């Protein structure tokens, strides 16, 4: 009899919330309970619901446990496995409705998702190729090898699949170009240099279902006539690297990678190249330079990599998520796949939900879903009952979208028209306590640091944009600064060499578009309405509320507060260090800032 | 030069420097281009980076070895054996161009018979390399769509120099690697106007345009052009008594002149812009010979070691102080322009010659200067027939350029060789005239380095060059260094049968064991005191690339 | 070569298929500004000065890298283009050492030229400026990276033409800098001091030492000539002021395509050496003493003719020179053959 499986999430998120000790404990408890023959523990990839990790699924009755502590493991073994009574307190309860979900499918976080690419993630052991095969893995490759490469390309074109890495270029056309390009060798490159802060969808795929990526690469290689593939992955993803290498080795052993794959005439090798962490290496031409051992700086396009890529040979570059879509498309058929999504954007997209949102995690949703559904239904709304202010989409060079656009059906094109972009699918939710000028400054700090320095507008321009923003948040902004930001931002977008520069000003331009008044308050009134910008915080005592208790005076480390007995106290703004200690001490809420 | 001239009919580089960028295989023999011809060195590197294959044949680990697909580190003086070995493999493996050989060459069968003994194993033994390297190189060269052989003084400055060049020409002909754009033979000229000096007939056996002095038709043409009437007087007529006919006997080469002077047969010499005391082999002998002269005129821009021996020294103008033309190694005639006045009373060499001729009673008259001289050159030099300063204004022209509307010739021997059919020459390997022995166990080979030039007359007076490098640094292999107890930076005495010098030593595997490398740029270390004046029997080029020496620490 | 039709600034032109917008425009006398483009080097497309507007393209395109296509409609000086170029210039100025008054490239500087062309008088961007110490350690040129505009031409010419790979970019983004490995002085790198980096620098980040305080660029006369060293015959321009050579500028008309080595670039100083001979010398009582030309000529004429008359032409020999011009070599052999009556004429071709 096959043992029952217990799935423990081994994604990086759950590992950092200590899923390993949970697994160790479970192993011990099962042994002690003599259940270790009956149950098999599977350390899976990411389930996506990272907020609630570590997550355990008991497969026989689909019970979904979250936030499991090692000390709660005995309860699972004794009560659930032995006595058949699921441990109620480990089940997920929707904070809005109070309804408790027993299985994963009942959890609202999963209900609105459409898990195509992630269909294996969290449900298989990523380090065991047999589990992948058991769930239909490498069937798509088999199918592809039996077909004509041109048919495969046709199929990908028909599916409407667009690049999931940011640009949204139709994958089929890219493949076709690479196939038609002349070259002694051809390459498939998997762009796994996921660099957007907060984005981890590619990592999760590689950690949770590495063979899906390999299978996608193999099919791409067969379709374009390549013999070799590179996975360019950031060295900061050690677990993903390990699982990919293991997967490659296993696939080689099984004959999915190598010469004469599955008895066909097709041979393909895959190598893993680890990047050194430069954000710009996610740009495909910089990535190619890096593969070649050069400094990661983008090349001008044209020629596009499909014509002249790695070692100047035709190269098809797709990101992890795009490639993981390939077996799905071959599996369900292009026609079926194309039914998902919007007119121009087909299939699903994985978003990484972060920021001031209740359910941080990974969610795969069909194209065309609204932001509201993602944030409120899947994401469970804003933390601590605060008000939604904006959502930043598309990574550091994406844009901020305000509440009024929450109901737009999102796809590549609608996001661009809103001043944001799909990017890799990072989704940072901000609440009312977020200062939008500071947000822009934050992202510009990132892009200015990560600009490679090759082209003038990006190298010099991001620096100047950042300097202006820094002056504004320090209360040294001038009225003409906004005009300068807009003009320079526009020119950087218009004239930069690569996608980094061409999108770096987006956070500024989109916040200026939707939150201009916040900038104006910073500049004209020297006020940060969200109270974030320290230099613009002005502490004052509301005389009517002050009881002259003197606690604030005692607490103030710089002696900025004066006041006689029975007279309202006063804060000297010239001395105030804006530490906020007085606010905390005041029993009467008489001290405010703004 | 004579080698290529005999084989092809022209001794010049067959193609253009920049055609190296179009060639698929470059065979570099005895040429350290990155130091001696740096811009040509750039082109070879560019070609390699662009996918060309490079075969380096050199005892020294020159910079281009790093770019090479194959490095044949042969013993100095074994070029003929190697080149014959390459040809042997090409014939054996049936890689030769039968059509080219049949239609464009002669002497093939005889040459072919001479190759038999040059098996890879036989050659490998002579050259001190692996036989496989010979086979690989032969295949690479013969099978290239376009191949070019580049060589310089490492080929010519041997007693077997002419044979070396014959062997290179043979190889090019048998594979059809000549006469096409990007495929040819490229001898690199050591100095800025060696090509032009030869073209102009500053040679004992040639008039301008390589017309033999014993060719009576040529002589008559020139007598007419130069206003020298054969009837008007006999040789040796006193000054002013009318012209004599042109001399019939070919003259002496530099090395022969020195020997003749030593014997007292040459009584007077007129040396314009050369410094044989430092540049010629066996310098002690040169000095002795020059001292024996009754009369020596030296015309130069500096008081060179040679000028110090002169009876009269004439101050000349430098290249920046005169108009004229130079012809580069790819036969391109280019303008030299006056940018400055000569210092003091110095005068351009052409003007000195004109005025001296006037003092010898000849009414030479070129009021429009070098431009007018070039008009005369064009009239008597068929290769330069179409050259005029007006045409050279924008850019140079490659000869042959016989007529004013001829565009010049980027590559020679396109339809047929200059001499008609290319001529194969059977050549045999001969060891250098002087080989290391017990007494003088090391082989000295000489050459150039990047920062200095020739005898250093110019470069060492350029203080910034001198600031980078100001002394001889002989190169010695670590094996030899440890054998003689010499350390990097030591000063040693280098001694040959002809003289001795002191030099600092760099211990490096740039040279193979048994070989010492020195330049001849530094008068403080006058390397040519050591070298052998033994010459190639045809070209009379001295064997500067091989002589026997010994070293001792001082 | 196949030709196609493109529209530039409203006018139709013929362009070679496969050529870039920049080349197509140049061929039709439309000048697009460039900082990083250099004929003969790879094209990084990094300065972005050459951006143009192409109908149908979302962003501005770099003219140096974008190939022309049939029917392409290009605007090279539209408001949008000019606006972008102005901002690039303003950005350059914001971190450029603007001590133009005494700059050796004043008047011969691309940055100045383009600021003038686009009426950029100043920069609104006030902030951090890149300041680096000037490296004066090598004998030939100084490196002043406070003036560097990061076009990378020195990096490319060194790597792609010389093959020395001395320079590269260090650090990232605004902090990036073109320099040698570890910021080492050139003597400690593979540098061969060919000076090609100096020649391609569009500003004064790399300047030959010999021109320092020697004259303004517009005061220099540039005389095109041929290098006096090896047989390659590189073409170059002597920069001359007040009767003295003060430097060498590149000339692209010869087969060296503007490329030089250390001797061609920096080896001209001997021309002004104090050792130069300035008067004819005649040996009197064993010593060489200055004499007039007339005396020297008379003496030579007398001696040569007497030896010739006494022993015949074969007793005389002449060495011509591979350093002298064709005209001089021609006259020399003519002199020996017609006046001395000997074929004993040779030169150091063999050495």
Short mmCIF file of N, CA and C in Angstrom, two decimals, chain A residues 277-279 295 297-302 416 448-457 459-461 463-464 467-468 471 480 484 487-488 490-491 493-497 502, chain C residues 43-48 51 58-60 65-67 80 83-84 87-88 90-92 94-95 124-130 149-150 168-176:
data_model
loop_
_atom_site.label_atom_id
_atom_site.label_comp_id
_atom_site.label_asym_id
_atom_site.label_seq_id
_atom_site.Cartn_x
_atom_site.Cartn_y
_atom_site.Cartn_z
N UNK A 277 24.35 39.25 -8.68
CA UNK A 277 23.40 40.06 -7.94
C UNK A 277 23.13 41.44 -8.48
N UNK A 278 23.60 41.73 -9.70
CA UNK A 278 23.27 43.04 -10.26
C UNK A 278 21.86 43.00 -10.83
N UNK A 279 21.06 43.96 -10.44
CA UNK A 279 19.67 44.01 -10.89
C UNK A 279 19.60 44.08 -12.42
N UNK A 295 31.27 42.27 -17.89
CA UNK A 295 30.52 43.12 -16.98
C UNK A 295 29.08 43.18 -17.46
N UNK A 297 26.42 44.72 -18.61
CA UNK A 297 25.91 45.98 -19.14
C UNK A 297 25.13 45.66 -20.40
N UNK A 298 23.97 46.29 -20.57
CA UNK A 298 23.13 45.95 -21.72
C UNK A 298 23.80 46.30 -23.05
N UNK A 299 23.40 45.56 -24.05
CA UNK A 299 23.82 45.87 -25.42
C UNK A 299 22.68 46.62 -26.10
N UNK A 300 23.02 47.40 -27.10
CA UNK A 300 21.93 48.04 -27.85
C UNK A 300 21.14 46.98 -28.62
N UNK A 301 19.86 47.24 -28.75
CA UNK A 301 19.02 46.37 -29.58
C UNK A 301 18.35 47.25 -30.61
N UNK A 302 18.22 46.88 -31.86
CA UNK A 302 18.75 45.67 -32.46
C UNK A 302 20.28 45.69 -32.49
N UNK A 416 -0.04 49.48 -18.37
CA UNK A 416 0.77 50.52 -18.99
C UNK A 416 -0.02 51.81 -19.10
N UNK A 448 18.81 53.97 -8.84
CA UNK A 448 20.05 54.72 -8.97
C UNK A 448 21.24 53.82 -8.57
N UNK A 449 21.04 53.00 -7.55
CA UNK A 449 22.11 52.10 -7.13
C UNK A 449 22.33 51.01 -8.17
N UNK A 450 21.24 50.56 -8.77
CA UNK A 450 21.34 49.43 -9.68
C UNK A 450 21.58 49.83 -11.13
N UNK A 451 21.55 51.12 -11.43
CA UNK A 451 21.90 51.56 -12.78
C UNK A 451 23.32 51.10 -13.07
N UNK A 452 23.53 50.51 -14.24
CA UNK A 452 24.86 49.96 -14.50
C UNK A 452 25.86 51.05 -14.81
N UNK A 453 25.36 52.20 -15.27
CA UNK A 453 26.26 53.30 -15.57
C UNK A 453 26.66 53.39 -17.02
N UNK A 454 26.09 52.54 -17.84
CA UNK A 454 26.51 52.57 -19.25
C UNK A 454 25.96 53.79 -19.98
N UNK A 455 24.67 54.00 -19.92
CA UNK A 455 24.13 55.12 -20.71
C UNK A 455 23.92 56.35 -19.86
N UNK A 456 24.10 57.48 -20.49
CA UNK A 456 24.09 58.76 -19.78
C UNK A 456 22.78 59.05 -19.06
N UNK A 457 21.63 58.94 -19.73
CA UNK A 457 20.40 59.37 -19.05
C UNK A 457 20.16 58.62 -17.75
N UNK A 459 22.44 56.74 -15.96
CA UNK A 459 23.54 56.88 -15.00
C UNK A 459 23.46 58.22 -14.27
N UNK A 460 23.34 59.28 -15.04
CA UNK A 460 23.37 60.61 -14.44
C UNK A 460 21.96 61.04 -14.01
N UNK A 461 20.98 60.62 -14.80
CA UNK A 461 19.63 61.10 -14.57
C UNK A 461 18.99 60.54 -13.31
N UNK A 463 20.42 59.64 -10.70
CA UNK A 463 21.09 60.30 -9.58
C UNK A 463 20.44 61.68 -9.32
N UNK A 464 20.23 62.41 -10.39
CA UNK A 464 19.67 63.76 -10.21
C UNK A 464 18.21 63.70 -9.76
N UNK A 467 18.33 63.03 -6.16
CA UNK A 467 18.76 64.20 -5.38
C UNK A 467 17.61 65.18 -5.19
N UNK A 468 16.82 65.34 -6.23
CA UNK A 468 15.68 66.26 -6.12
C UNK A 468 14.68 65.71 -5.10
N UNK A 471 15.86 66.19 -1.64
CA UNK A 471 15.67 67.57 -1.19
C UNK A 471 14.22 67.81 -0.79
N UNK A 480 9.78 74.63 -8.77
CA UNK A 480 10.08 74.18 -10.13
C UNK A 480 10.57 72.72 -10.16
N UNK A 484 10.80 69.90 -13.19
CA UNK A 484 12.09 69.28 -13.53
C UNK A 484 12.00 67.76 -13.46
N UNK A 487 10.08 66.55 -16.50
CA UNK A 487 10.81 66.68 -17.76
C UNK A 487 11.97 65.69 -17.82
N UNK A 488 12.75 65.68 -16.77
CA UNK A 488 13.90 64.77 -16.77
C UNK A 488 13.43 63.31 -16.79
N UNK A 490 10.72 62.11 -18.06
CA UNK A 490 10.26 61.81 -19.42
C UNK A 490 11.45 61.57 -20.35
N UNK A 491 12.46 62.42 -20.23
CA UNK A 491 13.61 62.29 -21.13
C UNK A 491 14.42 61.03 -20.83
N UNK A 493 13.16 58.23 -19.71
CA UNK A 493 12.38 57.14 -20.29
C UNK A 493 12.57 57.10 -21.81
N UNK A 494 12.59 58.27 -22.38
CA UNK A 494 12.63 58.36 -23.84
C UNK A 494 13.98 58.01 -24.42
N UNK A 495 15.04 58.25 -23.68
CA UNK A 495 16.36 58.16 -24.33
C UNK A 495 17.29 57.13 -23.71
N UNK A 496 16.86 56.40 -22.68
CA UNK A 496 17.79 55.44 -22.07
C UNK A 496 17.99 54.22 -22.97
N UNK A 497 19.10 53.52 -22.68
CA UNK A 497 19.47 52.37 -23.51
C UNK A 497 18.61 51.14 -23.25
N UNK A 502 14.60 53.05 -19.02
CA UNK A 502 13.36 53.41 -19.69
C UNK A 502 12.15 53.32 -18.77
N UNK C 43 29.94 49.48 -31.39
CA UNK C 43 29.00 50.57 -31.11
C UNK C 43 28.21 50.24 -29.85
N UNK C 44 28.51 50.91 -28.75
CA UNK C 44 27.81 50.58 -27.50
C UNK C 44 26.46 51.26 -27.39
N UNK C 45 26.26 52.33 -28.15
CA UNK C 45 25.00 53.06 -28.06
C UNK C 45 24.75 53.62 -26.68
N UNK C 46 25.79 54.11 -26.01
CA UNK C 46 25.61 54.45 -24.60
C UNK C 46 25.47 55.93 -24.31
N UNK C 47 25.98 56.82 -25.17
CA UNK C 47 25.89 58.22 -24.78
C UNK C 47 24.49 58.77 -24.96
N UNK C 48 23.78 58.22 -25.90
CA UNK C 48 22.38 58.56 -26.22
C UNK C 48 22.24 59.95 -26.82
N UNK C 51 20.11 60.11 -30.22
CA UNK C 51 18.72 59.63 -30.32
C UNK C 51 17.93 60.44 -31.34
N UNK C 58 7.98 53.69 -30.03
CA UNK C 58 7.48 54.28 -28.79
C UNK C 58 8.51 55.22 -28.18
N UNK C 59 9.78 54.77 -28.18
CA UNK C 59 10.83 55.56 -27.55
C UNK C 59 11.70 56.17 -28.65
N UNK C 60 12.56 57.09 -28.23
CA UNK C 60 13.56 57.60 -29.17
C UNK C 60 14.56 56.47 -29.44
N UNK C 65 22.86 52.84 -33.70
CA UNK C 65 22.68 51.38 -33.67
C UNK C 65 21.45 50.91 -34.45
N UNK C 66 20.58 51.82 -34.80
CA UNK C 66 19.34 51.39 -35.43
C UNK C 66 19.49 51.36 -36.95
N UNK C 67 19.25 50.23 -37.55
CA UNK C 67 19.34 50.17 -39.02
C UNK C 67 18.15 50.86 -39.68
N UNK C 80 11.12 66.92 -29.48
CA UNK C 80 11.29 65.83 -28.53
C UNK C 80 12.75 65.37 -28.49
N UNK C 83 14.92 68.10 -26.94
CA UNK C 83 14.68 68.13 -25.49
C UNK C 83 15.50 67.04 -24.79
N UNK C 84 15.49 65.85 -25.38
CA UNK C 84 16.25 64.75 -24.78
C UNK C 84 17.75 65.04 -24.81
N UNK C 87 18.78 67.55 -22.21
CA UNK C 87 18.87 67.01 -20.86
C UNK C 87 20.13 66.17 -20.68
N UNK C 88 20.52 65.45 -21.73
CA UNK C 88 21.76 64.69 -21.63
C UNK C 88 22.94 65.63 -21.41
N UNK C 90 22.80 68.65 -20.12
CA UNK C 90 22.69 69.22 -18.77
C UNK C 90 23.20 68.23 -17.73
N UNK C 91 22.91 66.94 -17.98
CA UNK C 91 23.38 65.92 -17.04
C UNK C 91 24.90 65.81 -17.08
N UNK C 92 25.46 65.89 -18.27
CA UNK C 92 26.93 65.88 -18.38
C UNK C 92 27.51 67.04 -17.57
N UNK C 94 26.37 68.63 -15.16
CA UNK C 94 26.17 68.59 -13.71
C UNK C 94 27.31 67.90 -12.98
N UNK C 95 28.01 67.00 -13.66
CA UNK C 95 29.13 66.40 -12.93
C UNK C 95 30.42 66.52 -13.73
N UNK C 124 20.52 72.74 -14.62
CA UNK C 124 19.69 72.96 -13.43
C UNK C 124 19.99 71.91 -12.35
N UNK C 125 20.80 70.92 -12.68
CA UNK C 125 20.99 69.82 -11.74
C UNK C 125 22.17 70.11 -10.84
N UNK C 126 21.86 70.45 -9.61
CA UNK C 126 22.92 70.76 -8.66
C UNK C 126 23.01 69.61 -7.68
N UNK C 127 24.15 69.08 -7.52
CA UNK C 127 24.30 67.98 -6.57
C UNK C 127 25.72 67.50 -6.56
N UNK C 128 25.85 66.22 -6.25
CA UNK C 128 27.18 65.65 -6.14
C UNK C 128 27.91 65.74 -7.47
N UNK C 129 29.18 66.06 -7.38
CA UNK C 129 30.02 66.08 -8.58
C UNK C 129 31.11 65.05 -8.43
N UNK C 130 31.48 64.45 -9.56
CA UNK C 130 32.55 63.45 -9.47
C UNK C 130 33.89 64.19 -9.46
N UNK C 149 33.37 61.74 -19.50
CA UNK C 149 31.93 61.66 -19.73
C UNK C 149 31.49 60.22 -19.97
N UNK C 150 32.37 59.27 -19.73
CA UNK C 150 32.02 57.84 -19.74
C UNK C 150 31.56 57.34 -21.11
N UNK C 168 38.66 49.78 -18.14
CA UNK C 168 37.29 49.27 -18.13
C UNK C 168 36.48 50.12 -17.16
N UNK C 169 35.22 49.80 -17.06
CA UNK C 169 34.37 50.52 -16.12
C UNK C 169 34.53 49.90 -14.74
N UNK C 170 34.53 50.76 -13.74
CA UNK C 170 34.62 50.30 -12.37
C UNK C 170 33.40 50.84 -11.64
N UNK C 171 32.93 50.14 -10.62
CA UNK C 171 31.74 50.54 -9.88
C UNK C 171 30.52 50.56 -10.79
N UNK C 172 29.41 51.08 -10.23
CA UNK C 172 28.14 51.01 -10.96
C UNK C 172 27.48 52.38 -11.01
N UNK C 173 26.58 52.54 -11.95
CA UNK C 173 25.73 53.72 -11.99
C UNK C 173 26.50 55.02 -11.92
N UNK C 174 25.98 55.93 -11.13
CA UNK C 174 26.61 57.24 -11.01
C UNK C 174 28.04 57.14 -10.50
N UNK C 175 28.31 56.13 -9.70
CA UNK C 175 29.64 55.98 -9.14
C UNK C 175 30.62 55.36 -10.12
N UNK C 176 30.14 54.96 -11.28
CA UNK C 176 31.05 54.25 -12.16
C UNK C 176 32.08 55.19 -12.75
#
